[in-house]
mmCIF file of C-alpha atoms and ligand atoms in Angstrom:
data_model
loop_
_atom_site.group_PDB
_atom_site.id
_atom_site.type_symbol
_atom_site.label_atom_id
_atom_site.label_comp_id
_atom_site.label_asym_id
_atom_site.label_seq_id
_atom_site.Cartn_x
_atom_site.Cartn_y
_atom_site.Cartn_z
ATOM 1 C CA MET S 1 -22.073 11.117 13.351
ATOM 2 C CA LYS S 2 -18.609 12.821 13.319
ATOM 3 C CA ALA S 3 -17.755 15.716 10.989
ATOM 4 C CA PRO S 4 -17.079 14.439 7.396
ATOM 5 C CA VAL S 5 -13.436 13.899 6.313
ATOM 6 C CA ARG S 6 -12.208 14.163 2.711
ATOM 7 C CA VAL S 7 -10.800 11.052 1.004
ATOM 8 C CA ALA S 8 -9.041 11.328 -2.386
ATOM 9 C CA VAL S 9 -8.812 8.376 -4.689
ATOM 10 C CA THR S 10 -6.920 8.603 -8.014
ATOM 11 C CA GLY S 11 -7.536 6.190 -10.901
ATOM 12 C CA ALA S 12 -11.096 6.177 -9.599
ATOM 13 C CA ALA S 13 -12.686 4.819 -12.763
ATOM 14 C CA GLY S 14 -10.316 1.825 -12.939
ATOM 15 C CA GLN S 15 -10.904 -1.675 -11.751
ATOM 16 C CA ILE S 16 -9.432 -1.260 -8.226
ATOM 17 C CA GLY S 17 -11.352 2.025 -7.903
ATOM 18 C CA TYR S 18 -14.585 0.223 -8.645
ATOM 19 C CA ALA S 19 -13.895 -2.244 -5.917
ATOM 20 C CA LEU S 20 -12.687 0.435 -3.472
ATOM 21 C CA LEU S 21 -15.034 3.440 -3.641
ATOM 22 C CA PHE S 22 -18.193 1.685 -2.513
ATOM 23 C CA ARG S 23 -16.454 0.123 0.525
ATOM 24 C CA ILE S 24 -15.033 3.481 1.523
ATOM 25 C CA ALA S 25 -18.350 5.157 1.108
ATOM 26 C CA ALA S 26 -20.078 2.371 3.057
ATOM 27 C CA GLY S 27 -17.786 3.047 6.137
ATOM 28 C CA ASP S 28 -15.558 0.020 5.825
ATOM 29 C CA MET S 29 -12.387 2.195 6.012
ATOM 30 C CA LEU S 30 -13.051 4.723 8.668
ATOM 31 C CA GLY S 31 -16.010 3.311 10.542
ATOM 32 C CA PRO S 32 -19.908 3.470 10.400
ATOM 33 C CA ASP S 33 -19.850 6.807 12.336
ATOM 34 C CA GLN S 34 -17.349 8.636 10.065
ATOM 35 C CA PRO S 35 -19.006 10.358 6.989
ATOM 36 C CA VAL S 36 -16.633 10.810 4.052
ATOM 37 C CA ILE S 37 -16.494 13.282 1.136
ATOM 38 C CA LEU S 38 -14.983 11.431 -1.877
ATOM 39 C CA HIS S 39 -12.540 13.321 -4.095
ATOM 40 C CA LEU S 40 -12.251 11.279 -7.342
ATOM 41 C CA LEU S 41 -9.347 11.972 -9.765
ATOM 42 C CA GLU S 42 -9.204 10.559 -13.327
ATOM 43 C CA ILE S 43 -7.536 11.480 -16.542
ATOM 44 C CA THR S 44 -9.792 13.544 -18.815
ATOM 45 C CA PRO S 45 -10.795 10.763 -21.247
ATOM 46 C CA ALA S 46 -12.076 8.635 -18.310
ATOM 47 C CA LEU S 47 -14.305 11.391 -16.906
ATOM 48 C CA PRO S 48 -17.447 10.089 -18.581
ATOM 49 C CA ALA S 49 -16.873 6.607 -17.083
ATOM 50 C CA LEU S 50 -16.200 8.239 -13.716
ATOM 51 C CA GLN S 51 -19.494 10.024 -13.997
ATOM 52 C CA GLY S 52 -21.218 6.627 -14.199
ATOM 53 C CA VAL S 53 -19.414 5.535 -11.047
ATOM 54 C CA VAL S 54 -20.552 8.706 -9.306
ATOM 55 C CA MET S 55 -24.164 7.959 -10.335
ATOM 56 C CA GLU S 56 -23.834 4.532 -8.852
ATOM 57 C CA LEU S 57 -22.241 5.840 -5.575
ATOM 58 C CA ASN S 58 -25.262 8.161 -5.249
ATOM 59 C CA ASP S 59 -27.704 5.408 -5.981
ATOM 60 C CA CYS S 60 -26.308 3.385 -3.078
ATOM 61 C CA ALA S 61 -27.658 6.111 -0.643
ATOM 62 C CA PHE S 62 -24.898 5.298 1.738
ATOM 63 C CA PRO S 63 -25.451 6.938 5.171
ATOM 64 C CA THR S 64 -21.804 7.628 5.393
ATOM 65 C CA LEU S 65 -21.330 9.277 2.006
ATOM 66 C CA ALA S 66 -21.421 13.075 2.574
ATOM 67 C CA GLY S 67 -20.549 14.163 -1.012
ATOM 68 C CA VAL S 68 -18.574 13.389 -4.158
ATOM 69 C CA VAL S 69 -16.121 15.533 -6.087
ATOM 70 C CA ALA S 70 -15.142 14.110 -9.533
ATOM 71 C CA THR S 71 -12.343 15.892 -11.343
ATOM 72 C CA ASP S 72 -9.309 15.729 -13.691
ATOM 73 C CA ASP S 73 -7.629 18.689 -11.838
ATOM 74 C CA LEU S 74 -5.057 17.648 -9.253
ATOM 75 C CA ASN S 75 -5.472 20.872 -7.327
ATOM 76 C CA VAL S 76 -9.241 20.209 -6.872
ATOM 77 C CA ALA S 77 -8.641 16.516 -6.144
ATOM 78 C CA PHE S 78 -6.354 17.132 -3.257
ATOM 79 C CA LYS S 79 -7.839 20.249 -1.700
ATOM 80 C CA ASP S 80 -8.070 19.740 2.047
ATOM 81 C CA VAL S 81 -7.962 15.960 1.894
ATOM 82 C CA ASP S 82 -7.306 13.964 5.066
ATOM 83 C CA TYR S 83 -6.563 10.692 3.217
ATOM 84 C CA ALA S 84 -5.310 10.051 -0.276
ATOM 85 C CA LEU S 85 -5.263 6.660 -1.983
ATOM 86 C CA LEU S 86 -3.027 6.937 -5.056
ATOM 87 C CA VAL S 87 -4.198 4.029 -7.280
ATOM 88 C CA GLY S 88 -4.016 5.369 -10.890
ATOM 89 C CA ALA S 89 -0.586 4.611 -12.399
ATOM 90 C CA ARG S 90 0.977 3.973 -15.773
ATOM 91 C CA PRO S 91 1.079 0.126 -16.387
ATOM 92 C CA ARG S 92 4.116 -1.442 -18.070
ATOM 93 C CA GLY S 93 3.446 -1.459 -21.801
ATOM 94 C CA PRO S 94 4.971 -4.016 -24.366
ATOM 95 C CA GLY S 95 8.730 -3.640 -24.539
ATOM 96 C CA MET S 96 8.817 -0.998 -21.778
ATOM 97 C CA GLU S 97 11.925 -1.203 -19.634
ATOM 98 C CA ARG S 98 11.788 -0.661 -15.849
ATOM 99 C CA LYS S 99 13.550 2.709 -16.417
ATOM 100 C CA ASP S 100 10.820 3.852 -18.827
ATOM 101 C CA LEU S 101 8.136 2.672 -16.377
ATOM 102 C CA LEU S 102 9.734 4.606 -13.479
ATOM 103 C CA GLU S 103 9.980 7.638 -15.708
ATOM 104 C CA ALA S 104 6.364 7.509 -16.896
ATOM 105 C CA ASN S 105 5.194 7.095 -13.265
ATOM 106 C CA GLY S 106 7.427 10.009 -12.182
ATOM 107 C CA ALA S 107 5.388 12.227 -14.486
ATOM 108 C CA ILE S 108 2.213 11.127 -12.529
ATOM 109 C CA PHE S 109 3.382 11.013 -8.975
ATOM 110 C CA GLY S 110 5.684 14.075 -9.023
ATOM 111 C CA PRO S 111 2.855 16.483 -9.820
ATOM 112 C CA GLN S 112 0.557 14.565 -7.429
ATOM 113 C CA GLY S 113 3.039 14.921 -4.516
ATOM 114 C CA LYS S 114 3.347 18.738 -5.356
ATOM 115 C CA ALA S 115 -0.416 19.095 -5.363
ATOM 116 C CA LEU S 116 -0.770 17.238 -1.947
ATOM 117 C CA ASN S 117 2.028 19.553 -0.686
ATOM 118 C CA ASP S 118 0.110 22.634 -1.770
ATOM 119 C CA HIS S 119 -3.480 21.632 -0.941
ATOM 120 C CA ALA S 120 -3.931 18.708 1.413
ATOM 121 C CA SER S 121 -4.404 18.583 5.157
ATOM 122 C CA ARG S 122 -1.023 18.956 6.947
ATOM 123 C CA ASP S 123 -1.327 15.479 8.415
ATOM 124 C CA VAL S 124 -2.754 13.859 5.285
ATOM 125 C CA LYS S 125 -2.226 10.019 5.221
ATOM 126 C CA VAL S 126 -1.120 9.004 1.766
ATOM 127 C CA LEU S 127 -1.218 5.434 0.521
ATOM 128 C CA VAL S 128 0.264 4.589 -2.877
ATOM 129 C CA VAL S 129 -1.119 1.517 -4.528
ATOM 130 C CA GLY S 130 -0.186 2.173 -8.241
ATOM 131 C CA ASN S 131 2.957 0.343 -9.188
ATOM 132 C CA PRO S 132 5.881 0.487 -8.670
ATOM 133 C CA ALA S 133 4.210 1.479 -5.401
ATOM 134 C CA ASN S 134 7.219 1.977 -3.090
ATOM 135 C CA THR S 135 9.088 4.171 -5.470
ATOM 136 C CA ASN S 136 6.034 6.029 -6.670
ATOM 137 C CA ALA S 137 5.489 6.842 -2.958
ATOM 138 C CA LEU S 138 8.986 8.166 -2.683
ATOM 139 C CA ILE S 139 8.656 10.312 -5.837
ATOM 140 C CA ALA S 140 5.464 11.858 -4.467
ATOM 141 C CA GLN S 141 7.041 12.372 -1.040
ATOM 142 C CA GLN S 142 10.123 14.032 -2.579
ATOM 143 C CA ASN S 143 7.848 16.507 -4.350
ATOM 144 C CA ALA S 144 6.088 17.498 -1.110
ATOM 145 C CA PRO S 145 8.753 19.294 0.935
ATOM 146 C CA ASP S 146 6.286 20.964 3.275
ATOM 147 C CA LEU S 147 4.670 17.708 4.402
ATOM 148 C CA ASP S 148 6.141 15.313 6.964
ATOM 149 C CA PRO S 149 7.921 12.526 4.905
ATOM 150 C CA GLY S 150 6.078 9.994 7.147
ATOM 151 C CA CYS S 151 2.708 11.038 5.520
ATOM 152 C CA PHE S 152 3.753 8.868 2.446
ATOM 153 C CA THR S 153 3.326 5.120 2.539
ATOM 154 C CA ALA S 154 3.119 2.202 0.113
ATOM 155 C CA MET S 155 0.968 -0.755 0.041
ATOM 156 C CA VAL S 156 2.385 -4.100 1.095
ATOM 157 C CA ARG S 157 -0.757 -5.129 2.956
ATOM 158 C CA LEU S 158 -2.016 -7.200 0.013
ATOM 159 C CA ASP S 159 1.188 -9.309 0.285
ATOM 160 C CA HIS S 160 0.629 -9.423 4.040
ATOM 161 C CA ASN S 161 -2.921 -10.687 3.565
ATOM 162 C CA ARG S 162 -1.774 -13.202 0.938
ATOM 163 C CA ALA S 163 0.781 -14.546 3.380
ATOM 164 C CA LEU S 164 -1.907 -14.878 6.071
ATOM 165 C CA SER S 165 -4.157 -16.825 3.751
ATOM 166 C CA GLN S 166 -1.341 -19.170 2.661
ATOM 167 C CA LEU S 167 -0.259 -19.902 6.211
ATOM 168 C CA ALA S 168 -3.880 -20.368 7.401
ATOM 169 C CA GLU S 169 -4.519 -22.835 4.670
ATOM 170 C CA LYS S 170 -1.276 -24.712 5.433
ATOM 171 C CA THR S 171 -1.878 -24.982 9.235
ATOM 172 C CA GLY S 172 -5.726 -25.456 9.093
ATOM 173 C CA ALA S 173 -6.256 -22.266 11.083
ATOM 174 C CA HIS S 174 -8.221 -19.146 10.284
ATOM 175 C CA THR S 175 -6.346 -15.907 9.298
ATOM 176 C CA THR S 176 -7.597 -14.333 12.596
ATOM 177 C CA ASP S 177 -5.615 -16.954 14.506
ATOM 178 C CA ILE S 178 -2.336 -15.557 12.987
ATOM 179 C CA LYS S 179 -0.469 -12.775 14.560
ATOM 180 C CA LYS S 180 2.793 -10.848 13.748
ATOM 181 C CA MET S 181 3.014 -11.565 10.057
ATOM 182 C CA THR S 182 5.731 -9.447 8.294
ATOM 183 C CA ILE S 183 6.411 -8.380 4.743
ATOM 184 C CA TRP S 184 9.869 -6.787 4.406
ATOM 185 C CA GLY S 185 10.814 -4.486 1.521
ATOM 186 C CA ASN S 186 9.418 -3.855 -1.939
ATOM 187 C CA HIS S 187 5.931 -4.646 -3.243
ATOM 188 C CA SER S 188 7.539 -6.733 -6.062
ATOM 189 C CA SER S 189 8.786 -10.250 -6.472
ATOM 190 C CA THR S 190 11.761 -9.411 -4.253
ATOM 191 C CA GLN S 191 9.517 -8.828 -1.186
ATOM 192 C CA TYR S 192 10.289 -11.036 1.768
ATOM 193 C CA PRO S 193 7.366 -12.611 3.584
ATOM 194 C CA ASP S 194 8.886 -13.552 6.975
ATOM 195 C CA LEU S 195 7.356 -16.199 9.240
ATOM 196 C CA HIS S 196 9.999 -16.141 11.912
ATOM 197 C CA HIS S 197 7.992 -13.903 14.269
ATOM 198 C CA ALA S 198 4.471 -14.998 13.291
ATOM 199 C CA THR S 199 2.316 -17.090 15.549
ATOM 200 C CA VAL S 200 -0.674 -19.375 14.886
ATOM 201 C CA ASN S 201 -2.978 -19.652 17.912
ATOM 202 C CA GLY S 202 -0.045 -18.578 20.025
ATOM 203 C CA LYS S 203 2.459 -21.165 18.620
ATOM 204 C CA ALA S 204 5.503 -20.190 16.572
ATOM 205 C CA ALA S 205 4.621 -20.492 12.923
ATOM 206 C CA MET S 206 8.037 -21.904 12.040
ATOM 207 C CA SER S 207 7.427 -24.752 14.461
ATOM 208 C CA LEU S 208 4.312 -25.767 12.511
ATOM 209 C CA VAL S 209 5.763 -25.794 8.991
ATOM 210 C CA ASP S 210 9.007 -27.199 7.583
ATOM 211 C CA GLN S 211 11.813 -25.166 6.030
ATOM 212 C CA THR S 212 11.301 -26.743 2.590
ATOM 213 C CA TRP S 213 7.611 -25.633 2.485
ATOM 214 C CA TYR S 214 8.699 -22.147 3.740
ATOM 215 C CA GLU S 215 11.435 -21.734 1.205
ATOM 216 C CA ALA S 216 10.058 -23.576 -1.851
ATOM 217 C CA ASP S 217 6.365 -23.069 -1.537
ATOM 218 C CA PHE S 218 5.297 -20.294 0.804
ATOM 219 C CA ILE S 219 7.698 -17.529 -0.204
ATOM 220 C CA PRO S 220 7.433 -17.971 -3.972
ATOM 221 C CA THR S 221 3.635 -18.344 -3.704
ATOM 222 C CA VAL S 222 3.225 -15.011 -1.882
ATOM 223 C CA GLN S 223 5.854 -13.339 -4.105
ATOM 224 C CA GLN S 224 4.185 -14.567 -7.285
ATOM 225 C CA ARG S 225 0.527 -14.357 -6.293
ATOM 226 C CA GLY S 226 -0.213 -11.300 -8.423
ATOM 227 C CA ALA S 227 1.032 -13.084 -11.581
ATOM 228 C CA ALA S 228 -1.047 -16.182 -10.563
ATOM 229 C CA ILE S 229 -4.246 -14.068 -10.330
ATOM 230 C CA ILE S 230 -3.575 -12.452 -13.792
ATOM 231 C CA LYS S 231 -3.084 -15.921 -15.270
ATOM 232 C CA ALA S 232 -6.348 -17.258 -13.737
ATOM 233 C CA ARG S 233 -8.585 -14.278 -14.115
ATOM 234 C CA GLY S 234 -7.153 -12.625 -17.173
ATOM 235 C CA ALA S 235 -6.937 -9.355 -15.105
ATOM 236 C CA SER S 236 -4.973 -8.206 -12.231
ATOM 237 C CA SER S 237 -6.062 -8.407 -8.614
ATOM 238 C CA ALA S 238 -8.720 -5.737 -7.923
ATOM 239 C CA ALA S 239 -11.097 -6.664 -5.074
ATOM 240 C CA SER S 240 -8.282 -8.098 -2.930
ATOM 241 C CA ALA S 241 -6.117 -5.003 -3.720
ATOM 242 C CA ALA S 242 -8.994 -2.674 -2.702
ATOM 243 C CA SER S 243 -9.625 -4.702 0.383
ATOM 244 C CA ALA S 244 -5.937 -4.468 1.370
ATOM 245 C CA ALA S 245 -5.952 -0.630 0.790
ATOM 246 C CA ILE S 246 -8.979 -0.414 3.055
ATOM 247 C CA ASP S 247 -7.104 -2.487 5.710
ATOM 248 C CA HIS S 248 -3.925 -0.328 5.396
ATOM 249 C CA MET S 249 -5.868 2.893 5.977
ATOM 250 C CA ARG S 250 -8.145 1.530 8.650
ATOM 251 C CA THR S 251 -5.125 0.222 10.641
ATOM 252 C CA TRP S 252 -3.341 3.669 10.162
ATOM 253 C CA ALA S 253 -6.366 5.564 11.282
ATOM 254 C CA GLN S 254 -7.631 3.245 14.108
ATOM 255 C CA GLY S 255 -4.444 1.362 15.275
ATOM 256 C CA THR S 256 -3.151 -2.239 15.501
ATOM 257 C CA ALA S 257 -4.600 -4.685 18.046
ATOM 258 C CA GLU S 258 -2.677 -5.292 21.261
ATOM 259 C CA GLY S 259 -0.169 -8.122 20.646
ATOM 260 C CA ASP S 260 -0.230 -7.797 16.899
ATOM 261 C CA TRP S 261 1.265 -5.746 14.156
ATOM 262 C CA ALA S 262 0.724 -4.886 10.457
ATOM 263 C CA SER S 263 3.070 -4.548 7.478
ATOM 264 C CA MET S 264 3.405 -1.058 5.863
ATOM 265 C CA GLY S 265 5.677 0.347 3.214
ATOM 266 C CA ILE S 266 7.117 3.482 5.084
ATOM 267 C CA PRO S 267 10.209 5.695 4.808
ATOM 268 C CA SER S 268 13.142 3.742 6.371
ATOM 269 C CA ASP S 269 14.805 5.439 9.337
ATOM 270 C CA GLY S 270 17.707 2.973 9.070
ATOM 271 C CA SER S 271 16.084 0.325 11.336
ATOM 272 C CA TYR S 272 17.295 -3.244 10.671
ATOM 273 C CA ASP S 273 20.144 -1.613 8.612
ATOM 274 C CA ILE S 274 18.026 -0.589 5.698
ATOM 275 C CA ALA S 275 19.161 2.440 3.754
ATOM 276 C CA PRO S 276 17.416 5.549 5.301
ATOM 277 C CA GLY S 277 14.837 7.111 3.073
ATOM 278 C CA VAL S 278 13.708 4.232 0.841
ATOM 279 C CA ILE S 279 9.983 3.277 1.239
ATOM 280 C CA TYR S 280 10.431 -0.238 2.799
ATOM 281 C CA GLY S 281 7.878 -2.760 4.018
ATOM 282 C CA TYR S 282 8.300 -2.949 7.841
ATOM 283 C CA PRO S 283 6.338 -4.564 10.747
ATOM 284 C CA VAL S 284 4.685 -1.633 12.518
ATOM 285 C CA THR S 285 2.387 -0.972 15.383
ATOM 286 C CA VAL S 286 0.000 2.040 15.086
ATOM 287 C CA LYS S 287 -1.499 4.157 17.873
ATOM 288 C CA ASP S 288 -3.340 7.484 17.618
ATOM 289 C CA GLY S 289 -2.669 7.635 13.828
ATOM 290 C CA LYS S 290 1.106 7.257 14.253
ATOM 291 C CA TYR S 291 3.053 4.177 13.092
ATOM 292 C CA THR S 292 6.115 2.905 14.856
ATOM 293 C CA ILE S 293 8.525 0.260 13.515
ATOM 294 C CA VAL S 294 8.710 -2.856 15.580
ATOM 295 C CA GLN S 295 12.221 -2.965 17.027
ATOM 296 C CA GLY S 296 14.444 -5.656 18.339
ATOM 297 C CA LEU S 297 13.359 -8.657 16.253
ATOM 298 C CA ALA S 298 16.091 -11.314 15.844
ATOM 299 C CA ILE S 299 17.133 -11.594 12.163
ATOM 300 C CA ASN S 300 18.825 -14.859 11.108
ATOM 301 C CA ALA S 301 21.182 -15.091 8.053
ATOM 302 C CA PHE S 302 18.367 -16.542 5.824
ATOM 303 C CA SER S 303 16.168 -13.406 6.592
ATOM 304 C CA ARG S 304 19.110 -10.930 6.288
ATOM 305 C CA ALA S 305 20.023 -12.052 2.760
ATOM 306 C CA ARG S 306 16.358 -11.533 1.648
ATOM 307 C CA MET S 307 15.895 -8.267 3.414
ATOM 308 C CA ASP S 308 19.085 -7.006 1.763
ATOM 309 C CA ALA S 309 18.036 -8.305 -1.699
ATOM 310 C CA THR S 310 14.762 -6.338 -1.706
ATOM 311 C CA GLU S 311 16.533 -3.213 -0.193
ATOM 312 C CA LYS S 312 19.011 -3.314 -3.040
ATOM 313 C CA GLU S 313 16.199 -3.359 -5.587
ATOM 314 C CA LEU S 314 14.659 -0.300 -3.847
ATOM 315 C CA ARG S 315 18.013 1.496 -3.754
ATOM 316 C CA GLU S 316 18.423 0.873 -7.500
ATOM 317 C CA GLU S 317 14.849 2.135 -8.156
ATOM 318 C CA ARG S 318 15.632 5.302 -6.053
ATOM 319 C CA ALA S 319 18.805 5.882 -8.087
ATOM 320 C CA GLY S 320 16.658 5.789 -11.296
ATOM 321 C CA VAL S 321 14.211 8.437 -10.166
ATOM 322 C CA GLU S 322 16.346 10.877 -8.086
ATOM 323 C CA HIS S 323 16.297 13.377 -11.004
ATOM 324 C CA LEU S 324 12.516 13.626 -10.428
ATOM 325 C CA PHE S 325 12.819 14.960 -6.889
ATOM 326 C CA ALA S 326 12.138 18.567 -6.172
ATOM 327 C CA LYS S 327 15.396 20.296 -5.362
HETATM 328 P P1 LIG V 401 -6.819 0.165 -14.188
HETATM 329 O O1 LIG V 401 -6.050 0.292 -15.421
HETATM 330 O O2 LIG V 401 -8.028 -0.628 -14.201
HETATM 331 O O3 LIG V 401 -7.210 1.584 -13.576
HETATM 332 C C1 LIG V 401 -6.243 2.590 -13.513
HETATM 333 C C2 LIG V 401 -6.989 3.879 -13.642
HETATM 334 O O4 LIG V 401 -6.084 4.986 -13.323
HETATM 335 C C3 LIG V 401 -7.507 4.132 -14.992
HETATM 336 O O5 LIG V 401 -8.989 4.410 -14.931
HETATM 337 C C4 LIG V 401 -6.711 5.317 -15.557
HETATM 338 O O6 LIG V 401 -7.571 6.220 -16.386
HETATM 339 C C5 LIG V 401 -6.355 6.038 -14.245
HETATM 340 N N1 LIG V 401 -5.199 6.862 -14.388
HETATM 341 C C6 LIG V 401 -4.092 6.680 -15.146
HETATM 342 N N2 LIG V 401 -3.253 7.716 -14.936
HETATM 343 C C7 LIG V 401 -3.859 8.569 -14.070
HETATM 344 C C8 LIG V 401 -3.527 9.830 -13.508
HETATM 345 N N3 LIG V 401 -2.365 10.437 -13.859
HETATM 346 N N4 LIG V 401 -4.335 10.498 -12.674
HETATM 347 C C9 LIG V 401 -5.526 9.825 -12.327
HETATM 348 N N5 LIG V 401 -5.976 8.668 -12.836
HETATM 349 C C10 LIG V 401 -5.051 8.059 -13.676
HETATM 350 O O7 LIG V 401 -5.709 -0.453 -13.098
HETATM 351 P P2 LIG V 401 -6.098 -1.103 -11.648
HETATM 352 O O8 LIG V 401 -6.245 -2.609 -11.875
HETATM 353 O O9 LIG V 401 -7.163 -0.339 -10.971
HETATM 354 O O10 LIG V 401 -4.689 -0.965 -10.984
HETATM 355 C C11 LIG V 401 -4.176 0.344 -10.614
HETATM 356 C C12 LIG V 401 -2.739 0.237 -10.069
HETATM 357 O O11 LIG V 401 -2.663 -0.665 -8.992
HETATM 358 C C13 LIG V 401 -1.769 -0.419 -11.150
HETATM 359 O O12 LIG V 401 -0.581 0.404 -11.100
HETATM 360 C C14 LIG V 401 -1.450 -1.706 -10.545
HETATM 361 O O13 LIG V 401 -0.174 -2.245 -10.953
HETATM 362 C C15 LIG V 401 -1.530 -1.452 -9.049
HETATM 363 N N6 LIG V 401 -1.672 -2.645 -8.230
HETATM 364 C C16 LIG V 401 -1.000 -2.583 -7.030
HETATM 365 C C17 LIG V 401 -1.048 -3.551 -6.122
HETATM 366 C C18 LIG V 401 -0.353 -3.395 -4.728
HETATM 367 O O14 LIG V 401 -0.393 -4.343 -3.894
HETATM 368 N N7 LIG V 401 0.399 -2.353 -4.467
HETATM 369 C C19 LIG V 401 -1.821 -4.777 -6.282
HETATM 370 C C20 LIG V 401 -2.855 -4.624 -7.340
HETATM 371 C C21 LIG V 401 -2.549 -3.803 -8.576
HETATM 372 O O15 LIG V 401 -1.761 -4.507 -9.429
#
């Protein structure tokens, strides 16, 4: 067994938290030889429920669970953490405008960014799941001036996995037969799931499906999948979101397979003419804990228009939260 690492999870008593913590503790995220100490953050009223979750975690007697810290104090939650999964967020209430939502989440992710800045490991890997995930990640990053901006990422892996599942079903393949799936942009309905570079058993995905299915079926199904789950289940995606968060962190820690890539929401460096700084979904390869944007992909006019539309939304969101950035 390796020395334990510290993993913070916020919103730990919520429904994604309940699907996530047991898998992290079981070694699904960092491997069966990597013990973890969980740092669980909740708001004060949820601490009794969180205690119940801690009791259950202990009752699993996981070989890879080396300790649990449960707290409502940011400074305790992020002390020396190597990984942070920021799940807890303010949901959109009735009549709430996007501006109010961004503002309410700013009040959560600004202080969390500052606490990570002050207490976390210097190469902490931060994944924001709580929506609006990309812009929440930006707010946290902009309140953590002493950390590398690249420490902050947002989750588009659920969209990536949904796209794999749709394409696998359409082509009669398994998701593991598909390589080079890409989600560009925002984790919102403007995201662009791009099949132009994907392969199924080595064949170009676009040669196996027609443009009408791609445009009228595949893209909207992936974009609207979250709403479809809420309609069917009466609650938002939880187990699949938790699974995607595990995938995102495992890829970041352990790397991408040769000949494949993953989609991650990361700070734009201007690649593919996306505004620098916004947290944008890109295809990335990962090696030794560092992600690199896949370069040189041919972008046709269809893709360009969709990549620009989701970038525009992210620039607008950024303009709405700039006053929340640390000076
Ligand atoms: P729940 O409402 O079940 O749980 C959220 C938990 O966060 C609650 O226990 C709440 O007490 C806690 N919380 C709220 N403010 C907090 C704070 N300041 N510090 C610590 N904890 C806090 O929501 P759940 O279904 O678990 O979803 C969590 C977030 O994930 C939501 O914002 C949701 O929109 C987002 N999602 C993101 C997805 C993605 O792909 N990026 C997909 C799934 C999900 O919709």
